[in-house]
Amino acid sequence: MSTNPSGVTVIGLGPMGQAMVRSFLAAGHPVTVWNRTASRADDLVAAGATRAATVVDAVAANRLVVLSLTDYRAMYDILGDAGGAVAGRVVVNLSSDTPDVTREAGRWLAERGAQLVTGGVMAPAPLVGKDPAFVFYSGPREAFDAHADTLAVIGRTEYLGADHGLAQLYYQAQLQVFLTSLATHLQTFAMIGAAGVPAREFLPYAVQNANDIAMYLEETAKAIDEDDHPGDLANATMMGATADHIVGTVRSIGIDSALPDAVKSLYDRAIERGHGRDSWTSLIEVMRKP
Ligand code: NDP
């Protein structure tokens, strides 16, 4: 067999794909690369990667094919031209998309004789291959196991199960925290900035606030799992009044209120449904049944 068992093909050389290639090379894996914009491979080839002239060559080079693309549409654009070359490959798609799209991709690849393992990288590109980085995976267990050691080079592996959509669900669940948190911190800086205060000056308070949020999570998880939302410390009516004050403050200083409006709406609806005296954790009922 001409394929190298420890070799890996990486398709998609944005910041994330490039970081993966460098990690694989550093760990001694032969790496074949292909990218739509070929010049993005130049530095990696100088670092020891092999440039495939075509997608077919890239896919043929190794049984393990890692994709790092903007979305799954890009996978179809690229592998749709690869003909039968994907047969027998394990395609590990570490691109972002929805769970349903990834499930459909699993079927599409299976029809072509390939196995799909989906994944979501829980680290920014500079942390790939470093200690805190981990990756959610799902898909056929044996396909994952066959390449788990190689994939561990990117970061700790967290295998979730056979359903292709699971890794993507976990990934999007974490990314919605990330995106919402980033946006909400920007909102805070905009609010403080309206008083002429530089973001840097407010930074220590913002950092403490971000760090403190974690301490609420254990009790939140308990309340959700036990479906018990005692409001003795902070009930939805009190928190909803504050949500209203945040909206009022933001509007009075003339900045965007979309995020505070969304939060206020959750409180309003929870109170309407009779959760006023329950904990703010009861908002999950509104989220579950909007
Ligand atoms: P980029 O958008 O910078 O790179 C995307 C890659 O996809 C490029 O190689 C691009 O090719 C290719 N691509 C996009 N559309 C097509 C298409 N239609 N046909 C062929 N190739 C296409 O993304 P990143 O490298 O930043 O991220 C890659 C994935 O990793 C994303 O899904 C992202 O959500 C995820 N991720 C990224 C993180 C980060 O820190 N960057 C962190 C965690 C996850 P070309 O070079 O020709 O444009």
Short mmCIF file of C-alpha atoms and ligand atoms in Angstrom, two decimals:
data_model
loop_
_atom_site.label_atom_id
_atom_site.label_comp_id
_atom_site.label_asym_id
_atom_site.label_seq_id
_atom_site.Cartn_x
_atom_site.Cartn_y
_atom_site.Cartn_z
CA MET A 1 0.00 0.00 0.00
CA SER A 2 1.41 3.38 -0.99
CA THR A 3 -0.30 5.39 1.74
CA ASN A 4 1.76 6.30 4.76
CA PRO A 5 -0.20 5.30 7.89
CA SER A 6 0.99 8.29 9.89
CA GLY A 7 0.71 10.74 7.03
CA VAL A 8 -2.06 13.32 6.97
CA THR A 9 -3.54 15.50 4.27
CA VAL A 10 -4.75 18.95 5.28
CA ILE A 11 -7.08 20.84 2.95
CA GLY A 12 -7.86 24.45 3.82
CA LEU A 13 -4.99 26.67 4.84
CA GLY A 14 -6.53 29.61 6.64
CA PRO A 15 -5.03 30.50 10.04
CA MET A 16 -6.52 27.34 11.56
CA GLY A 17 -5.40 24.93 8.82
CA GLN A 18 -1.92 26.44 8.83
CA ALA A 19 -1.63 26.01 12.60
CA MET A 20 -2.69 22.37 12.27
CA VAL A 21 -0.13 21.69 9.56
CA ARG A 22 2.64 23.19 11.68
CA SER A 23 1.59 21.05 14.66
CA PHE A 24 1.54 17.86 12.57
CA LEU A 25 4.96 18.67 11.10
CA ALA A 26 6.39 19.43 14.55
CA ALA A 27 5.15 16.02 15.72
CA GLY A 28 6.92 14.32 12.80
CA HIS A 29 3.90 13.50 10.62
CA PRO A 30 4.37 13.72 6.86
CA VAL A 31 1.81 16.32 5.73
CA THR A 32 0.35 16.86 2.28
CA VAL A 33 -1.45 20.17 1.76
CA TRP A 34 -3.85 21.67 -0.76
CA ASN A 35 -5.59 25.02 -0.76
CA ARG A 36 -7.79 26.81 -3.29
CA THR A 37 -5.43 29.80 -3.13
CA ALA A 38 -2.22 27.88 -3.68
CA SER A 39 0.12 30.59 -2.37
CA ARG A 40 -1.18 30.04 1.16
CA ALA A 41 0.79 26.78 1.16
CA ASP A 42 4.16 28.40 0.39
CA ASP A 43 5.43 28.86 3.95
CA LEU A 44 4.20 25.41 4.93
CA VAL A 45 6.02 23.78 2.03
CA ALA A 46 9.16 25.64 3.13
CA ALA A 47 8.56 24.17 6.60
CA GLY A 48 8.41 20.61 5.24
CA ALA A 49 4.88 19.99 3.96
CA THR A 50 4.28 18.50 0.51
CA ARG A 51 2.15 20.53 -1.88
CA ALA A 52 -0.39 18.47 -3.85
CA ALA A 53 -0.92 19.76 -7.36
CA THR A 54 -4.59 18.77 -7.37
CA VAL A 55 -7.32 17.86 -4.91
CA VAL A 56 -7.22 14.29 -6.24
CA ASP A 57 -3.49 14.09 -5.45
CA ALA A 58 -4.07 15.52 -2.00
CA VAL A 59 -6.80 13.04 -1.14
CA ALA A 60 -4.89 10.12 -2.66
CA ALA A 61 -1.79 10.84 -0.56
CA ASN A 62 -3.17 9.75 2.82
CA ARG A 63 -6.01 7.81 4.39
CA LEU A 64 -6.55 10.65 6.87
CA VAL A 65 -7.83 13.83 5.24
CA VAL A 66 -8.37 16.83 7.54
CA LEU A 67 -10.51 19.70 6.29
CA SER A 68 -10.29 23.19 7.78
CA LEU A 69 -12.69 25.32 5.76
CA THR A 70 -15.10 28.19 6.30
CA ASP A 71 -18.11 25.87 6.13
CA TYR A 72 -19.30 22.55 4.70
CA ARG A 73 -20.28 24.17 1.39
CA ALA A 74 -16.54 24.53 0.75
CA MET A 75 -16.12 20.77 1.32
CA TYR A 76 -18.60 20.03 -1.49
CA ASP A 77 -16.91 22.58 -3.75
CA ILE A 78 -13.55 20.89 -3.16
CA LEU A 79 -14.31 17.17 -2.80
CA GLY A 80 -17.08 17.29 -5.41
CA ASP A 81 -14.25 17.51 -7.96
CA ALA A 82 -12.26 14.64 -6.42
CA GLY A 83 -14.28 11.87 -8.09
CA GLY A 84 -13.64 8.44 -6.59
CA ALA A 85 -10.46 9.57 -4.80
CA VAL A 86 -12.22 9.92 -1.45
CA ALA A 87 -13.16 6.22 -1.32
CA GLY A 88 -11.47 4.50 1.63
CA ARG A 89 -10.56 7.79 3.29
CA VAL A 90 -11.43 9.05 6.74
CA VAL A 91 -12.38 12.68 6.22
CA VAL A 92 -12.11 14.66 9.44
CA ASN A 93 -13.98 17.88 8.81
CA LEU A 94 -13.05 20.49 11.42
CA SER A 95 -15.05 23.24 9.74
CA SER A 96 -17.95 25.07 11.35
CA ASP A 97 -21.55 24.44 10.28
CA THR A 98 -24.88 23.21 11.65
CA PRO A 99 -25.48 19.68 12.99
CA ASP A 100 -27.94 18.86 10.17
CA VAL A 101 -25.47 19.94 7.52
CA THR A 102 -22.79 17.71 9.02
CA ARG A 103 -25.17 14.74 9.17
CA GLU A 104 -25.95 15.20 5.49
CA ALA A 105 -22.23 15.39 4.76
CA GLY A 106 -21.79 12.03 6.51
CA ARG A 107 -24.31 10.49 4.11
CA TRP A 108 -22.72 12.21 1.09
CA LEU A 109 -19.26 10.87 1.93
CA ALA A 110 -20.60 7.39 2.76
CA GLU A 111 -22.14 7.24 -0.73
CA ARG A 112 -18.60 7.81 -2.04
CA GLY A 113 -17.05 5.11 0.15
CA ALA A 114 -15.51 7.49 2.70
CA GLN A 115 -16.13 7.90 6.43
CA LEU A 116 -16.76 11.29 7.96
CA VAL A 117 -15.63 12.31 11.42
CA THR A 118 -16.82 15.79 12.33
CA GLY A 119 -15.13 18.07 14.78
CA GLY A 120 -15.03 21.50 16.33
CA VAL A 121 -11.74 23.01 17.44
CA MET A 122 -12.01 24.65 20.84
CA ALA A 123 -8.99 26.92 20.59
CA PRO A 124 -7.89 29.91 18.59
CA ALA A 125 -5.29 29.17 15.91
CA PRO A 126 -2.26 30.26 18.01
CA LEU A 127 -3.16 27.69 20.70
CA VAL A 128 -3.52 24.72 18.34
CA GLY A 129 -1.23 21.91 19.50
CA LYS A 130 -0.78 23.55 22.88
CA ASP A 131 -2.05 22.41 26.25
CA PRO A 132 -5.50 24.00 26.69
CA ALA A 133 -6.61 23.21 23.12
CA PHE A 134 -9.18 20.48 22.68
CA VAL A 135 -11.42 19.29 19.87
CA PHE A 136 -14.94 17.83 19.98
CA TYR A 137 -15.33 14.84 17.62
CA SER A 138 -18.22 12.65 16.54
CA GLY A 139 -18.78 10.03 13.87
CA PRO A 140 -18.00 6.33 13.49
CA ARG A 141 -15.97 5.19 16.50
CA GLU A 142 -13.59 2.95 14.55
CA ALA A 143 -12.79 5.73 12.08
CA PHE A 144 -12.01 8.09 14.94
CA ASP A 145 -9.98 5.49 16.86
CA ALA A 146 -7.88 4.68 13.81
CA HIS A 147 -6.56 8.25 13.74
CA ALA A 148 -7.00 9.41 17.33
CA ASP A 149 -3.25 9.51 18.02
CA THR A 150 -2.60 11.70 14.99
CA LEU A 151 -5.56 13.96 15.78
CA ALA A 152 -4.33 14.38 19.37
CA VAL A 153 -1.51 16.48 17.93
CA ILE A 154 -4.04 19.30 17.29
CA GLY A 155 -5.28 19.20 20.88
CA ARG A 156 -6.91 16.90 23.44
CA THR A 157 -9.54 14.74 21.75
CA GLU A 158 -13.10 14.66 23.12
CA TYR A 159 -15.03 11.92 21.31
CA LEU A 160 -18.80 12.37 21.83
CA GLY A 161 -20.45 9.54 19.92
CA ALA A 162 -21.48 8.22 16.51
CA ASP A 163 -23.98 10.96 15.59
CA HIS A 164 -22.18 13.31 13.19
CA GLY A 165 -24.20 16.25 14.47
CA LEU A 166 -23.06 15.96 18.09
CA ALA A 167 -19.61 17.50 17.75
CA GLN A 168 -21.11 20.38 15.83
CA LEU A 169 -23.85 20.86 18.45
CA TYR A 170 -21.27 21.01 21.27
CA TYR A 171 -19.10 23.32 19.19
CA GLN A 172 -21.92 25.75 18.34
CA ALA A 173 -23.14 25.64 21.97
CA GLN A 174 -19.70 26.78 23.10
CA LEU A 175 -19.28 29.26 20.25
CA GLN A 176 -22.59 30.95 21.05
CA VAL A 177 -21.15 31.65 24.53
CA PHE A 178 -17.99 32.97 22.90
CA LEU A 179 -19.72 35.21 20.36
CA THR A 180 -22.34 36.48 22.78
CA SER A 181 -19.73 37.16 25.47
CA LEU A 182 -17.49 39.05 23.09
CA ALA A 183 -20.43 41.14 21.89
CA THR A 184 -21.68 41.81 25.40
CA HIS A 185 -18.22 42.97 26.55
CA LEU A 186 -18.14 45.33 23.58
CA GLN A 187 -21.53 46.61 24.72
CA THR A 188 -20.06 47.33 28.16
CA PHE A 189 -17.12 49.22 26.68
CA ALA A 190 -19.55 51.22 24.53
CA MET A 191 -21.63 52.09 27.61
CA ILE A 192 -18.61 53.19 29.65
CA GLY A 193 -17.12 54.91 26.61
CA ALA A 194 -20.22 57.11 26.40
CA ALA A 195 -18.92 58.77 29.60
CA GLY A 196 -15.56 59.32 27.95
CA VAL A 197 -13.87 56.49 29.88
CA PRO A 198 -11.22 54.61 27.88
CA ALA A 199 -11.76 50.83 27.63
CA ARG A 200 -8.36 50.25 29.26
CA GLU A 201 -9.42 52.07 32.38
CA PHE A 202 -12.49 49.86 32.76
CA LEU A 203 -10.56 46.68 31.88
CA PRO A 204 -9.91 45.39 35.46
CA TYR A 205 -13.65 45.46 36.21
CA ALA A 206 -14.44 43.75 32.92
CA VAL A 207 -11.90 40.99 33.58
CA GLN A 208 -13.21 40.36 37.09
CA ASN A 209 -16.78 40.21 35.76
CA ALA A 210 -15.79 37.71 33.07
CA ASN A 211 -13.95 35.51 35.59
CA ASP A 212 -16.77 35.63 38.14
CA ILE A 213 -19.40 34.32 35.73
CA ALA A 214 -17.97 30.79 35.99
CA MET A 215 -18.95 30.53 39.66
CA TYR A 216 -22.66 30.64 38.72
CA LEU A 217 -22.46 27.67 36.39
CA GLU A 218 -22.45 24.76 38.81
CA GLU A 219 -25.64 25.90 40.54
CA THR A 220 -27.19 26.70 37.17
CA ALA A 221 -26.51 23.18 35.90
CA LYS A 222 -27.98 21.73 39.12
CA ALA A 223 -31.15 23.83 38.77
CA ILE A 224 -31.59 22.77 35.16
CA ASP A 225 -30.95 19.07 35.73
CA GLU A 226 -33.22 18.96 38.79
CA ASP A 227 -35.81 21.23 37.14
CA ASP A 228 -35.89 23.23 40.37
CA HIS A 229 -35.54 27.03 40.27
CA PRO A 230 -35.80 28.44 43.81
CA GLY A 231 -35.77 32.24 43.66
CA ASP A 232 -34.73 32.96 47.23
CA LEU A 233 -31.46 34.71 46.29
CA ALA A 234 -32.21 36.33 42.92
CA ASN A 235 -35.65 35.97 41.38
CA ALA A 236 -36.74 36.67 37.83
CA THR A 237 -38.79 39.76 38.77
CA MET A 238 -35.76 41.47 40.38
CA MET A 239 -33.43 40.47 37.54
CA GLY A 240 -36.07 41.49 34.97
CA ALA A 241 -36.28 44.95 36.54
CA THR A 242 -32.50 45.23 36.14
CA ALA A 243 -32.76 44.04 32.53
CA ASP A 244 -35.22 46.90 32.00
CA HIS A 245 -32.82 49.38 33.62
CA ILE A 246 -30.00 48.24 31.33
CA VAL A 247 -32.22 48.83 28.28
CA GLY A 248 -33.17 52.26 29.64
CA THR A 249 -29.54 53.17 30.28
CA VAL A 250 -28.38 52.04 26.85
CA ARG A 251 -31.19 53.90 25.07
CA SER A 252 -30.62 57.07 27.10
CA ILE A 253 -27.00 57.23 25.96
CA GLY A 254 -27.97 56.48 22.38
CA ILE A 255 -26.15 53.21 21.73
CA ASP A 256 -27.43 49.99 20.18
CA SER A 257 -29.88 48.09 22.39
CA ALA A 258 -30.31 44.83 20.46
CA LEU A 259 -28.49 42.66 23.02
CA PRO A 260 -30.10 44.16 26.15
CA ASP A 261 -33.50 44.06 24.40
CA ALA A 262 -33.05 40.33 23.75
CA VAL A 263 -32.20 39.65 27.40
CA LYS A 264 -35.11 41.78 28.64
CA SER A 265 -37.45 39.86 26.35
CA LEU A 266 -36.43 36.58 28.01
CA TYR A 267 -37.22 38.00 31.46
CA ASP A 268 -40.52 39.54 30.29
CA ARG A 269 -41.69 36.24 28.86
CA ALA A 270 -40.57 34.22 31.90
CA ILE A 271 -42.47 36.58 34.21
CA GLU A 272 -45.54 36.43 31.94
CA ARG A 273 -45.46 32.66 32.30
CA GLY A 274 -45.53 32.91 36.08
CA HIS A 275 -41.83 32.52 36.87
CA GLY A 276 -41.47 35.92 38.56
CA ARG A 277 -40.72 34.44 41.97
CA ASP A 278 -38.50 31.69 40.55
CA SER A 279 -34.78 32.01 40.01
CA TRP A 280 -33.48 33.62 36.83
CA THR A 281 -32.52 30.05 35.82
CA SER A 282 -36.22 29.53 34.98
CA LEU A 283 -35.60 31.53 31.79
CA ILE A 284 -34.50 28.24 30.32
CA GLU A 285 -38.21 27.36 30.03
CA VAL A 286 -38.68 30.29 27.64
CA MET A 287 -35.62 29.21 25.66
CA ARG A 288 -36.83 25.62 25.42
CA LYS A 289 -40.34 26.65 24.31
CA PRO A 290 -40.08 30.14 22.86
P1 NDP B 1 -10.49 31.06 6.90
O1 NDP B 1 -11.79 31.60 6.50
O2 NDP B 1 -9.35 31.98 7.07
O3 NDP B 1 -10.00 29.90 5.90
C1 NDP B 1 -10.94 29.12 5.35
C2 NDP B 1 -10.33 28.16 4.34
O4 NDP B 1 -11.45 27.69 3.60
C3 NDP B 1 -9.36 28.78 3.35
O5 NDP B 1 -8.37 27.82 3.06
C4 NDP B 1 -10.25 29.03 2.12
O6 NDP B 1 -9.54 28.98 0.89
C5 NDP B 1 -11.17 27.83 2.22
N1 NDP B 1 -12.41 28.02 1.50
C6 NDP B 1 -13.49 28.74 1.89
N2 NDP B 1 -14.48 28.64 0.98
C7 NDP B 1 -14.00 27.82 0.00
C8 NDP B 1 -14.57 27.32 -1.20
N3 NDP B 1 -15.82 27.61 -1.57
N4 NDP B 1 -13.80 26.51 -1.95
C9 NDP B 1 -12.55 26.18 -1.57
N5 NDP B 1 -11.96 26.62 -0.45
C10 NDP B 1 -12.69 27.43 0.34
O7 NDP B 1 -10.83 30.23 8.23
P2 NDP B 1 -9.93 29.74 9.47
O8 NDP B 1 -8.69 29.08 9.02
O9 NDP B 1 -9.83 30.84 10.45
O10 NDP B 1 -10.93 28.69 10.07
C11 NDP B 1 -11.21 27.46 9.46
C12 NDP B 1 -12.30 26.75 10.26
O11 NDP B 1 -11.87 26.58 11.61
C13 NDP B 1 -13.61 27.55 10.30
O12 NDP B 1 -14.70 26.67 10.16
C14 NDP B 1 -13.60 28.19 11.69
O13 NDP B 1 -14.91 28.40 12.18
C15 NDP B 1 -12.83 27.13 12.50
N6 NDP B 1 -12.14 27.71 13.65
C16 NDP B 1 -11.27 28.76 13.48
C17 NDP B 1 -10.61 29.31 14.56
C18 NDP B 1 -9.60 30.41 14.38
O14 NDP B 1 -9.00 30.85 15.40
N7 NDP B 1 -9.32 30.88 13.17
C19 NDP B 1 -10.88 28.82 15.93
C20 NDP B 1 -11.73 27.67 15.99
C21 NDP B 1 -12.35 27.17 14.89
P3 NDP B 1 -8.80 30.30 0.31
O15 NDP B 1 -7.50 30.42 1.07
O16 NDP B 1 -8.63 30.00 -1.12
O17 NDP B 1 -9.73 31.46 0.57
#
